[in-house]
Coordinates of N, CA, C and O in Angstrom, one line a residue:
M652 N 1.6 35.2 -81.8 CA 3.2 34.5 -82.1 C 4.3 35.0 -81.3 O 4.1 36.4 -80.6
G653 N 4.5 34.1 -80.6 CA 5.8 34.5 -79.4 C 7.4 35.2 -80.7 O 7.4 34.6 -81.2
K654 N 7.8 35.4 -79.8 CA 9.1 36.5 -80.5 C 10.3 35.6 -80.0 O 10.6 35.1 -79.1
I655 N 10.9 34.9 -81.5 CA 12.0 34.2 -81.2 C 13.5 34.9 -80.3 O 13.5 36.2 -80.8
K656 N 14.0 34.6 -79.3 CA 14.9 35.0 -78.8 C 16.3 34.7 -79.2 O 16.7 33.8 -79.0
L657 N 17.1 35.8 -80.0 CA 18.4 35.4 -80.5 C 19.2 35.4 -79.3 O 18.9 35.6 -78.7
A658 N 20.4 34.8 -80.2 CA 21.3 34.3 -78.8 C 22.2 35.8 -78.8 O 22.8 36.4 -79.6
T659 N 23.3 35.6 -77.6 CA 23.8 37.0 -76.3 C 24.9 36.7 -77.5 O 25.4 35.5 -77.8
E660 N 25.9 38.0 -77.9 CA 26.9 37.3 -78.0 C 27.7 36.6 -76.5 O 29.0 35.5 -76.7
R661 N 27.3 36.7 -76.2 CA 27.4 35.8 -73.6 C 27.4 34.5 -74.4 O 28.0 33.4 -74.2
E662 N 25.7 34.2 -74.5 CA 26.3 33.2 -75.1 C 26.5 32.7 -76.4 O 26.9 31.4 -76.2
L663 N 26.9 32.6 -77.3 CA 27.2 32.2 -78.6 C 29.2 32.2 -77.9 O 29.5 31.0 -78.2
S664 N 29.5 32.7 -77.2 CA 31.2 32.9 -76.6 C 31.0 31.6 -75.9 O 31.7 30.9 -75.8
D665 N 30.0 31.6 -75.0 CA 29.9 30.5 -74.3 C 30.0 29.5 -74.7 O 30.3 28.1 -74.2
F666 N 29.1 28.8 -75.7 CA 28.8 28.1 -75.8 C 30.1 27.3 -77.2 O 30.6 26.2 -76.9
L667 N 30.8 28.6 -77.8 CA 32.0 28.1 -78.4 C 33.1 27.6 -78.2 O 33.6 26.7 -77.8
V668 N 33.1 28.1 -76.5 CA 34.2 27.6 -75.3 C 33.6 26.2 -74.7 O 34.4 25.2 -74.5
Q669 N 32.5 26.0 -74.7 CA 31.8 25.0 -74.1 C 32.7 23.4 -75.1 O 32.2 22.3 -74.5
V670 N 31.8 23.8 -76.3 CA 31.9 22.8 -77.1 C 33.4 22.7 -78.1 O 33.9 21.6 -78.7
E671 N 34.3 24.1 -77.4 CA 35.9 23.9 -78.6 C 37.0 22.3 -78.3 O 37.1 21.8 -79.1
R672 N 36.9 22.1 -77.2 CA 37.5 20.5 -76.7 C 37.0 19.3 -77.4 O 37.5 18.3 -78.1
R673 N 35.7 19.3 -77.6 CA 35.2 18.1 -77.9 C 35.3 18.1 -80.0 O 35.5 17.4 -80.2
A674 N 34.7 19.3 -80.1 CA 34.9 19.6 -81.3 C 36.4 19.6 -82.1 O 36.7 18.7 -82.9
F675 N 37.5 19.7 -81.3 CA 38.6 19.3 -81.3 C 39.5 17.9 -81.6 O 39.5 17.3 -82.3
K676 N 38.6 17.3 -80.8 CA 38.5 15.6 -80.4 C 38.5 15.2 -82.0 O 38.6 14.4 -83.1
Q677 N 37.1 15.4 -82.1 CA 36.4 15.1 -83.3 C 36.9 15.6 -84.7 O 36.8 14.0 -85.6
A678 N 37.0 16.3 -84.6 CA 38.3 17.0 -85.8 C 39.3 16.3 -86.3 O 39.7 15.8 -87.0
A679 N 39.9 16.2 -84.7 CA 41.3 14.9 -84.7 C 41.1 14.0 -85.1 O 41.6 12.8 -85.6
F680 N 40.3 13.4 -84.8 CA 39.9 11.9 -85.2 C 39.3 11.5 -86.9 O 40.1 10.9 -87.2
A681 N 38.9 12.2 -87.2 CA 38.6 12.6 -88.6 C 39.7 12.9 -89.6 O 40.2 12.1 -90.2
V682 N 40.2 14.0 -89.4 CA 41.9 14.2 -89.9 C 43.1 13.7 -89.9 O 43.8 14.3 -90.8
R683 N 42.8 12.9 -88.5 CA 43.9 12.4 -87.6 C 45.7 13.7 -88.0 O 46.7 13.2 -88.1
D684 N 44.9 14.6 -88.0 CA 46.4 15.7 -87.7 C 45.4 16.6 -86.8 O 44.8 17.7 -87.0
D685 N 46.4 16.7 -85.7 CA 46.0 17.7 -84.9 C 46.2 19.5 -85.0 O 45.1 20.2 -85.0
H686 N 47.7 19.8 -85.9 CA 47.8 21.1 -86.6 C 46.3 21.8 -87.8 O 45.5 22.1 -87.5
A687 N 45.5 20.3 -88.2 CA 44.7 20.3 -89.4 C 43.7 20.6 -88.4 O 42.9 21.0 -89.1
A688 N 43.4 19.5 -87.7 CA 41.8 19.6 -86.8 C 41.5 20.8 -86.1 O 40.8 21.0 -85.7
L689 N 43.3 21.5 -85.1 CA 42.3 22.9 -84.7 C 42.0 24.1 -86.2 O 41.1 25.0 -85.3
D690 N 42.7 24.1 -87.5 CA 42.5 24.8 -87.9 C 41.1 24.6 -88.7 O 39.6 25.7 -88.7
V691 N 40.3 23.4 -89.0 CA 39.1 23.5 -89.3 C 38.2 23.4 -88.7 O 37.0 24.0 -88.2
V692 N 38.5 23.2 -86.6 CA 37.4 23.6 -86.0 C 37.8 25.3 -85.3 O 36.5 25.7 -85.4
Q693 N 38.5 26.1 -85.8 CA 39.0 27.2 -85.7 C 37.5 28.0 -86.9 O 37.5 28.6 -86.9
D694 N 38.0 27.4 -88.1 CA 37.2 28.1 -89.1 C 35.9 27.6 -88.8 O 35.1 28.4 -89.3
A695 N 35.1 26.7 -88.3 CA 33.7 26.4 -88.0 C 33.5 27.0 -86.8 O 31.8 27.8 -87.4
M696 N 34.2 27.6 -86.0 CA 33.5 28.0 -85.1 C 33.5 29.9 -85.9 O 32.7 30.4 -85.4
M697 N 34.6 30.6 -86.5 CA 34.3 31.7 -87.3 C 32.9 31.7 -87.9 O 32.4 32.5 -87.7
K698 N 33.2 30.2 -88.5 CA 32.1 30.7 -89.6 C 30.3 30.3 -88.7 O 29.6 31.8 -89.4
L699 N 30.7 29.9 -87.9 CA 29.3 30.2 -86.9 C 28.7 31.3 -86.2 O 28.0 32.0 -86.1
A700 N 30.2 32.5 -85.8 CA 29.9 33.4 -85.2 C 29.6 34.3 -86.6 O 28.9 34.9 -86.2
E701 N 30.2 34.5 -87.7 CA 30.2 35.2 -88.4 C 29.0 35.3 -88.8 O 28.1 36.4 -89.4
K702 N 28.1 33.9 -89.8 CA 26.9 33.7 -90.3 C 26.0 33.4 -89.9 O 24.6 33.7 -89.7
Y703 N 25.8 32.6 -88.2 CA 24.9 32.9 -88.1 C 24.6 33.0 -86.2 O 23.8 32.2 -85.5
G704 N 25.4 33.9 -86.2 CA 26.0 34.2 -84.3 C 24.3 35.1 -84.1 O 24.3 35.2 -82.7
D705 N 23.2 35.2 -84.9 CA 22.2 36.1 -84.4 C 21.2 34.7 -84.4 O 20.0 35.6 -84.3
R706 N 21.4 34.1 -84.4 CA 20.3 32.5 -84.6 C 20.2 32.2 -82.6 O 20.7 32.9 -81.9
P707 N 18.9 31.8 -82.6 CA 18.9 31.9 -81.3 C 19.5 30.4 -80.9 O 20.2 29.8 -81.7
A708 N 20.0 30.6 -80.0 CA 20.4 29.8 -78.7 C 20.5 27.9 -79.1 O 21.5 27.6 -79.2
D709 N 19.2 27.8 -79.2 CA 19.4 26.4 -79.3 C 19.5 26.3 -80.4 O 19.7 24.9 -80.5
E710 N 19.4 27.1 -81.3 CA 20.1 26.3 -82.5 C 21.5 26.0 -82.8 O 21.5 25.3 -83.8
L711 N 21.8 26.9 -82.2 CA 23.4 26.7 -82.2 C 24.6 25.0 -82.6 O 25.2 25.1 -83.2
P712 N 23.9 24.5 -81.3 CA 24.9 23.0 -81.3 C 24.5 22.0 -82.9 O 25.6 21.8 -83.1
L713 N 23.2 22.0 -83.5 CA 23.1 21.4 -84.6 C 23.6 22.6 -85.6 O 24.4 21.7 -86.9
L714 N 23.7 23.7 -85.7 CA 24.4 24.7 -86.6 C 25.4 23.8 -86.4 O 26.6 24.1 -87.6
F715 N 26.3 24.1 -85.3 CA 28.0 24.0 -85.1 C 28.3 22.9 -85.9 O 29.2 22.7 -86.6
Q716 N 27.9 21.5 -85.3 CA 28.2 20.4 -85.9 C 28.0 20.4 -87.7 O 28.5 19.7 -88.2
R717 N 26.8 20.8 -88.1 CA 26.6 20.9 -89.7 C 28.0 21.4 -90.2 O 28.5 21.1 -90.7
I718 N 28.1 22.7 -89.7 CA 29.5 23.3 -89.9 C 31.1 22.5 -89.9 O 31.4 22.7 -90.9
L719 N 31.1 22.0 -88.6 CA 32.8 21.5 -88.2 C 32.3 20.3 -89.2 O 32.9 20.1 -90.1
Q720 N 31.2 19.4 -89.2 CA 31.6 18.5 -91.2 C 31.9 18.8 -92.3 O 32.5 18.4 -92.7
N721 N 31.4 20.0 -92.6 CA 31.3 20.5 -93.6 C 32.8 21.0 -93.9 O 33.5 21.1 -94.9
A722 N 33.8 21.6 -92.5 CA 34.8 22.0 -92.7 C 35.3 20.3 -92.3 O 36.7 20.9 -92.9
I723 N 35.1 19.9 -92.0 CA 36.1 18.4 -92.4 C 35.8 18.2 -93.4 O 36.8 17.6 -94.4
R724 N 34.9 17.8 -94.5 CA 35.2 17.6 -95.5 C 35.5 18.3 -96.5 O 36.6 18.0 -97.4
D725 N 35.6 19.9 -96.4 CA 36.0 20.7 -97.2 C 37.9 20.9 -96.7 O 38.5 21.2 -98.2
Y726 N 38.3 19.8 -95.8 CA 39.7 19.9 -95.7 C 40.3 18.6 -95.8 O 41.0 18.6 -97.0
F727 N 39.5 17.5 -96.3 CA 39.2 16.1 -97.5 C 40.0 16.6 -98.8 O 40.9 16.5 -99.5
R728 N 39.0 17.7 -99.1 CA 38.7 18.3 -100.4 C 39.7 18.7 -101.0 O 40.5 19.2 -101.9
R729 N 40.1 19.9 -99.7 CA 41.4 20.7 -100.0 C 42.6 20.1 -100.1 O 43.8 19.8 -101.2
H730 N 42.0 18.7 -99.5 CA 44.0 18.0 -99.5 C 44.1 17.2 -100.4 O 45.5 16.5 -101.3
K731 N 43.3 16.8 -101.0 CA 43.2 16.3 -102.9 C 43.6 17.2 -103.2 O 44.1 16.6 -104.6
V732 N 43.2 18.3 -103.7 CA 43.7 19.3 -104.8 C 45.0 19.7 -104.5 O 45.6 19.5 -105.1
R733 N 45.2 19.5 -103.2 CA 46.4 20.2 -102.4 C 47.3 18.9 -103.1 O 49.2 19.0 -103.6
A734 N 47.2 17.7 -103.0 CA 48.3 16.4 -102.9 C 48.4 16.9 -105.0 O 49.0 16.2 -105.2
M735 N 47.1 16.7 -105.4 CA 47.1 16.8 -107.2 C 47.8 17.7 -107.7 O 49.1 17.3 -108.6
W736 N 47.9 19.1 -107.1 CA 49.2 19.9 -108.2 C 50.1 20.1 -107.3 O 51.0 20.2 -108.3
T737 N 50.6 19.4 -105.7 CA 51.7 19.6 -105.8 C 52.7 18.2 -106.5 O 53.6 18.3 -107.3
T738 N 51.5 17.0 -106.1 CA 52.3 16.0 -107.2 C 52.9 16.8 -108.9 O 54.0 16.4 -109.1
L739 N 51.6 17.5 -110.0 CA 52.0 17.5 -110.7 C 53.3 18.9 -110.5 O 53.8 18.8 -111.9
M740 N 53.3 19.7 -110.4 CA 53.9 20.3 -109.9 C 55.5 19.8 -109.9 O 56.5 21.0 -110.4
S741 N 55.6 19.1 -108.9 CA 57.3 18.8 -108.6 C 58.0 18.2 -109.1 O 59.1 18.1 -109.6
S742 N 57.0 17.9 -110.3 CA 57.8 16.6 -111.6 C 58.7 18.6 -112.2 O 59.3 17.9 -113.2
F743 N 57.9 19.5 -112.2 CA 58.7 20.7 -113.2 C 59.7 21.3 -112.1 O 60.2 22.5 -112.4
S744 N 59.6 21.0 -110.9 CA 60.8 21.7 -109.8 C 61.6 21.1 -109.4 O 61.6 19.7 -109.6
T745 N 63.1 22.0 -109.8 CA 64.3 21.4 -109.2 C 64.8 21.4 -108.0 O 65.4 20.8 -107.6
N746 N 63.6 22.3 -107.1 CA 63.7 22.9 -105.9 C 63.0 22.2 -105.0 O 62.1 22.4 -105.1
H747 N 63.8 21.2 -104.0 CA 62.6 20.7 -102.8 C 62.6 21.1 -101.6 O 64.0 21.0 -100.9
D748 N 62.0 22.0 -101.1 CA 62.3 22.8 -100.5 C 61.6 21.9 -98.8 O 61.7 22.4 -97.6
G749 N 61.0 20.9 -98.8 CA 60.9 20.3 -97.5 C 59.8 20.6 -97.2 O 58.7 21.3 -98.2
D750 N 59.0 20.3 -96.5 CA 57.6 20.2 -95.5 C 57.4 21.8 -95.3 O 58.3 22.7 -95.1
E751 N 56.3 21.9 -95.5 CA 55.3 23.3 -95.0 C 55.8 23.0 -93.6 O 55.2 22.3 -92.9
Q752 N 55.7 24.5 -93.4 CA 55.3 24.7 -91.6 C 54.3 25.2 -91.4 O 54.0 26.4 -91.7
D753 N 54.0 24.4 -90.4 CA 52.2 25.2 -89.8 C 52.7 26.1 -88.5 O 53.1 26.1 -87.7
P754 N 51.8 27.5 -89.2 CA 52.4 28.6 -88.0 C 51.6 28.0 -86.6 O 52.3 28.5 -85.5
L755 N 50.4 27.4 -86.8 CA 50.6 27.1 -85.3 C 50.7 26.2 -84.8 O 51.2 24.7 -85.1
E756 N 52.0 26.5 -83.7 CA 52.4 25.3 -82.8 C 51.6 24.1 -82.6 O 51.9 23.1 -82.9
T757 N 51.2 24.5 -81.5 CA 50.1 23.2 -80.6 C 48.6 23.5 -80.2 O 49.1 24.7 -79.9
L758 N 48.2 23.1 -79.5 CA 47.0 23.2 -78.5 C 47.0 22.6 -77.4 O 47.3 20.8 -77.4
E759 N 47.0 23.3 -76.5 CA 46.8 23.0 -75.5 C 45.7 22.7 -74.5 O 44.4 23.6 -74.4
V760 N 45.9 21.3 -74.4 CA 44.4 21.5 -73.6 C 44.0 20.2 -72.3 O 44.9 20.0 -72.1
E761 N 43.5 21.3 -71.4 CA 43.6 21.1 -70.0 C 42.3 19.9 -69.5 O 41.7 20.0 -70.6
S762 N 43.0 19.0 -69.0 CA 42.0 17.7 -68.7 C 41.5 17.9 -67.7 O 41.8 19.0 -67.4
D763 N 40.3 17.3 -67.2 CA 39.1 17.6 -66.7 C 39.9 16.8 -65.1 O 40.7 16.3 -65.5
S764 N 39.5 18.3 -64.1 CA 39.8 17.9 -63.5 C 39.3 17.0 -62.0 O 38.5 16.8 -62.4
N765 N 40.3 15.6 -61.6 CA 39.6 14.9 -60.6 C 40.6 14.6 -59.0 O 40.8 13.2 -59.2
Y766 N 40.5 15.8 -59.0 CA 41.6 15.8 -58.1 C 41.5 15.0 -56.6 O 42.5 14.3 -56.1
F767 N 40.4 14.9 -55.9 CA 39.8 14.0 -55.6 C 39.9 12.4 -55.5 O 39.5 11.4 -54.5
E768 N 39.5 11.9 -56.5 CA 39.3 10.6 -56.7 C 41.0 9.9 -57.1 O 42.2 10.6 -56.9
N769 N 40.5 9.1 -56.7 CA 41.5 7.5 -56.3 C 42.9 7.4 -57.5 O 42.1 7.8 -58.5
P770 N 44.2 7.8 -57.5 CA 45.1 7.7 -58.5 C 44.6 6.4 -59.0 O 45.1 6.7 -60.3
S771 N 44.9 5.6 -58.7 CA 44.4 3.4 -59.4 C 43.4 4.6 -59.9 O 43.3 4.1 -61.4
K772 N 42.1 4.7 -59.9 CA 40.9 4.8 -60.5 C 41.3 6.1 -62.1 O 40.8 5.7 -62.8
Q773 N 41.8 6.9 -61.6 CA 42.0 8.2 -62.2 C 42.7 6.9 -63.6 O 42.5 8.0 -64.7
L774 N 44.1 7.3 -63.1 CA 44.6 6.3 -64.3 C 44.2 5.0 -64.9 O 44.5 5.0 -66.3
D775 N 43.4 4.0 -64.8 CA 42.4 3.2 -65.3 C 41.7 3.8 -66.4 O 41.7 3.4 -67.6
R776 N 41.1 4.9 -65.5 CA 40.0 5.3 -66.3 C 40.9 6.3 -67.5 O 40.1 6.0 -68.7
Q777 N 42.1 7.0 -67.8 CA 42.5 7.3 -68.8 C 43.2 6.5 -69.7 O 43.0 6.5 -70.7
Q778 N 43.2 5.2 -68.9 CA 44.1 4.0 -70.0 C 42.9 3.8 -71.0 O 42.8 3.5 -72.0
T779 N 41.6 3.5 -69.8 CA 40.5 2.4 -71.1 C 40.1 3.9 -72.1 O 39.6 3.2 -72.8
L780 N 40.1 5.0 -71.6 CA 39.7 6.5 -72.7 C 40.6 6.4 -73.8 O 40.4 6.5 -75.0
A781 N 41.9 5.5 -73.2 CA 43.2 6.2 -74.1 C 42.4 4.6 -75.3 O 42.9 4.9 -76.4
V782 N 42.2 3.4 -74.6 CA 41.9 2.6 -75.5 C 40.8 3.1 -76.9 O 40.5 2.6 -77.8
I783 N 39.8 3.3 -76.0 CA 38.4 3.5 -77.0 C 38.8 5.0 -78.2 O 38.4 4.4 -79.0
E784 N 39.7 5.8 -77.2 CA 39.9 7.1 -78.7 C 40.8 6.2 -79.3 O 40.6 6.3 -80.8
D785 N 41.5 5.0 -79.3 CA 42.2 4.6 -80.3 C 41.3 3.7 -81.0 O 41.8 3.4 -82.1
A786 N 40.5 3.0 -80.1 CA 39.4 1.9 -81.1 C 38.8 3.2 -82.1 O 38.5 2.6 -83.0
L787 N 38.4 3.6 -81.7 CA 37.6 5.6 -82.6 C 38.2 5.0 -83.9 O 37.6 5.8 -85.1
K788 N 39.4 5.6 -83.7 CA 40.4 6.1 -84.9 C 40.2 4.8 -86.4 O 40.7 4.8 -87.3
E789 N 39.5 3.5 -85.4 CA 40.4 2.3 -86.4 C 38.7 2.4 -87.3 O 39.0 1.6 -88.0
L790 N 38.3 3.2 -87.0 CA 36.6 3.1 -87.6 C 36.5 3.1 -88.7 O 37.0 4.5 -89.0
P791 N 35.8 3.4 -89.8 CA 35.7 4.4 -91.4 C 35.3 5.5 -90.4 O 34.4 5.5 -89.6
A792 N 35.0 6.4 -91.3 CA 35.0 7.9 -91.1 C 33.5 7.9 -91.0 O 33.1 8.8 -89.7
R793 N 32.3 7.7 -91.6 CA 31.1 7.9 -91.6 C 30.5 7.4 -90.2 O 29.3 7.5 -89.3
Q794 N 30.5 5.8 -89.4 CA 30.9 5.5 -88.7 C 31.2 6.2 -87.6 O 30.7 6.2 -86.7
R795 N 32.9 6.7 -87.8 CA 32.7 7.4 -86.3 C 32.0 8.9 -86.2 O 32.1 9.0 -85.3
E796 N 31.5 9.5 -87.4 CA 31.1 10.4 -87.5 C 30.0 10.7 -86.7 O 29.6 11.3 -85.9
A797 N 29.0 9.4 -87.1 CA 28.0 8.8 -86.6 C 27.5 8.6 -85.2 O 27.3 9.5 -84.8
F798 N 29.0 7.9 -84.9 CA 28.5 7.3 -83.3 C 28.9 8.3 -82.6 O 28.6 8.8 -81.5
L799 N 30.0 9.1 -83.1 CA 30.2 10.6 -82.0 C 29.5 11.2 -82.1 O 29.0 11.9 -81.1
L800 N 29.0 11.7 -83.4 CA 27.5 12.8 -82.8 C 26.5 12.5 -82.4 O 25.9 13.6 -81.2
R801 N 26.0 10.8 -82.3 CA 25.1 10.2 -81.3 C 25.3 10.2 -79.9 O 24.6 10.6 -79.2
Y802 N 26.6 9.8 -79.7 CA 26.6 9.4 -78.3 C 27.8 10.1 -77.8 O 28.0 10.0 -76.8
W803 N 28.9 10.9 -78.4 CA 29.5 12.2 -77.6 C 28.8 13.2 -77.7 O 29.4 13.9 -76.3
E804 N 28.2 13.6 -79.0 CA 27.3 14.9 -78.6 C 26.4 14.8 -77.9 O 25.6 16.3 -78.1
D805 N 25.7 13.9 -77.7 CA 24.2 13.4 -77.5 C 23.1 14.1 -78.3 O 22.1 14.5 -77.9
M806 N 23.3 14.2 -79.8 CA 22.5 14.3 -80.5 C 21.2 13.2 -80.7 O 21.6 12.2 -80.9
D807 N 20.2 13.7 -81.2 CA 19.0 12.4 -81.5 C 19.6 12.2 -82.6 O 20.3 12.6 -84.0
V808 N 18.5 11.2 -83.5 CA 18.5 10.7 -84.6 C 18.7 11.3 -86.0 O 19.7 11.3 -86.5
A809 N 17.7 12.4 -85.4 CA 16.9 13.5 -86.8 C 18.4 14.6 -86.5 O 18.4 14.7 -87.9
E810 N 18.9 14.7 -86.0 CA 19.8 15.9 -85.4 C 21.1 15.7 -86.2 O 21.7 16.0 -86.8
T811 N 21.6 13.9 -86.1 CA 22.4 13.4 -86.6 C 22.8 13.9 -87.6 O 23.4 13.9 -88.5
A812 N 21.5 13.1 -88.2 CA 21.1 13.2 -90.4 C 21.1 13.8 -90.4 O 22.0 14.5 -91.9
E813 N 20.8 15.0 -89.9 CA 20.9 16.1 -90.3 C 22.2 16.9 -90.3 O 22.3 17.8 -91.6
A814 N 22.9 16.8 -89.5 CA 24.5 17.2 -89.4 C 25.5 16.3 -90.6 O 26.4 16.8 -90.9
M815 N 24.6 15.1 -90.7 CA 25.7 14.5 -91.4 C 24.9 14.3 -92.9 O 26.2 14.2 -93.8
G816 N 23.8 15.0 -93.2 CA 23.2 15.3 -94.6 C 23.2 14.0 -95.3 O 23.0 13.5 -96.4
C817 N 22.6 13.4 -94.4 CA 21.8 11.8 -94.9 C 20.9 11.4 -94.1 O 20.2 12.1 -93.0
S818 N 20.2 10.3 -94.6 CA 18.6 9.5 -93.6 C 19.0 9.5 -91.9 O 20.1 9.0 -92.1
E819 N 17.9 9.5 -91.3 CA 17.8 8.3 -90.4 C 18.3 7.3 -90.9 O 19.1 6.7 -89.3
G820 N 17.8 6.8 -91.2 CA 18.1 5.5 -91.2 C 19.8 5.1 -91.5 O 20.1 3.9 -91.0
S821 N 20.5 5.9 -92.2 CA 21.6 5.6 -92.5 C 22.3 6.0 -91.2 O 23.6 5.2 -90.8
V822 N 21.8 6.7 -90.4 CA 22.3 7.0 -89.0 C 22.6 5.8 -88.0 O 23.1 5.7 -87.5
K823 N 21.4 5.5 -88.6 CA 21.4 4.1 -87.0 C 22.0 2.6 -87.7 O 22.8 2.3 -86.6
T824 N 21.9 2.7 -89.1 CA 22.8 2.0 -90.2 C 24.8 2.4 -89.1 O 25.2 1.5 -88.5
H825 N 25.1 3.5 -89.3 CA 26.2 3.9 -89.0 C 26.2 3.1 -87.9 O 27.6 3.0 -87.5
C826 N 25.5 4.0 -86.8 CA 25.4 3.8 -85.6 C 25.7 2.2 -84.6 O 26.3 1.7 -84.1
S827 N 24.8 1.3 -85.5 CA 25.3 0.1 -85.2 C 26.0 -0.3 -85.3 O 27.1 -1.5 -84.7
R828 N 26.6 -0.7 -86.7 CA 28.0 -0.9 -86.9 C 29.0 -0.8 -86.2 O 30.0 -1.3 -85.6
A829 N 29.2 0.9 -85.8 CA 30.3 1.3 -85.5 C 30.3 0.5 -83.6 O 31.1 0.5 -83.1
T830 N 29.0 0.4 -82.9 CA 28.8 0.3 -82.0 C 29.1 -1.6 -82.1 O 30.3 -2.0 -81.0
H831 N 29.3 -2.3 -83.0 CA 29.5 -3.6 -82.9 C 30.5 -3.5 -83.2 O 31.7 -4.5 -82.8
A832 N 31.7 -2.6 -84.1 CA 32.7 -2.9 -84.2 C 33.4 -2.5 -83.1 O 34.7 -3.2 -83.1
L833 N 33.4 -1.3 -82.7 CA 34.2 -0.9 -81.4 C 34.2 -1.9 -80.5 O 35.1 -2.5 -79.6
A834 N 32.9 -2.5 -80.2 CA 32.9 -3.8 -79.4 C 33.7 -4.8 -79.2 O 34.4 -5.3 -78.7
A835 N 33.9 -5.3 -80.8 CA 35.1 -6.0 -81.4 C 36.4 -6.1 -80.7 O 37.4 -6.4 -80.1
I836 N 36.7 -4.5 -81.4 CA 38.2 -4.1 -81.0 C 38.0 -3.8 -79.4 O 39.5 -4.2 -79.2
L837 N 37.6 -3.3 -78.8 CA 37.4 -3.1 -77.6 C 37.9 -4.9 -76.6 O 38.8 -5.0 -75.9
K838 N 37.5 -5.9 -76.8 CA 37.1 -7.1 -76.4 C 38.7 -7.7 -76.7 O 38.9 -8.4 -75.7
K839 N 39.0 -7.7 -77.8 CA 40.1 -8.2 -78.2 C 41.1 -7.0 -77.4 O 42.9 -8.0 -77.5
K840 N 41.4 -5.9 -77.1 CA 42.2 -5.0 -76.5 C 41.8 -5.2 -74.9 O 42.3 -5.2 -74.5
G841 N 41.2 -6.6 -74.5 CA 40.9 -6.6 -73.2 C 40.2 -5.7 -72.2 O 40.1 -6.3 -71.1
V842 N 38.9 -5.0 -72.8 CA 38.5 -3.7 -72.4 C 36.8 -4.1 -72.1 O 36.4 -4.9 -73.2
Q843 N 36.4 -4.7 -71.3 CA 34.9 -4.6 -71.0 C 34.4 -3.6 -70.5 O 34.3 -3.2 -69.6
L844 N 33.0 -3.4 -71.8 CA 32.3 -2.0 -70.9 C 30.5 -2.8 -70.3 O 30.2 -3.8 -70.7

């Protein structure tokens, strides 16, 4: 029996740096609020480091995706409960202070550098990506989740099913519907892939 090699602190840190931007975009697509998405990703990263940081490095991507998906679901549960209590409590309150302020201001994300590429090609690619990102926002949540895990995170069907907590058949169905819906949305917007 071979000895299992556990992730070092450096491997864990490198993994988190590598996955940070994609995880943020994935969470932002799901919760549709950059500040909330940042909180979700930070919570998921902390949970991975605290509870699973001693696991083998090759297990980290799947563990992190599962934790991230659970954190997104927890966000929606908390949001629903908070909305219910806020509504109930507002009927007793005479003082309305306004919106809560989030202590985190913004997330600055550096864009990938394509310094030597033709500026018109850069602009075309950026515009196409923006249209694709907008189209992704129009998908139902489970289709978007399956699509992002399979084609953005490059997970196979089994890994995606485990991360989403559903069957492999459901993943295939969600991905198929997502790709067809995206193709139709993009075609309407004049993007041919």
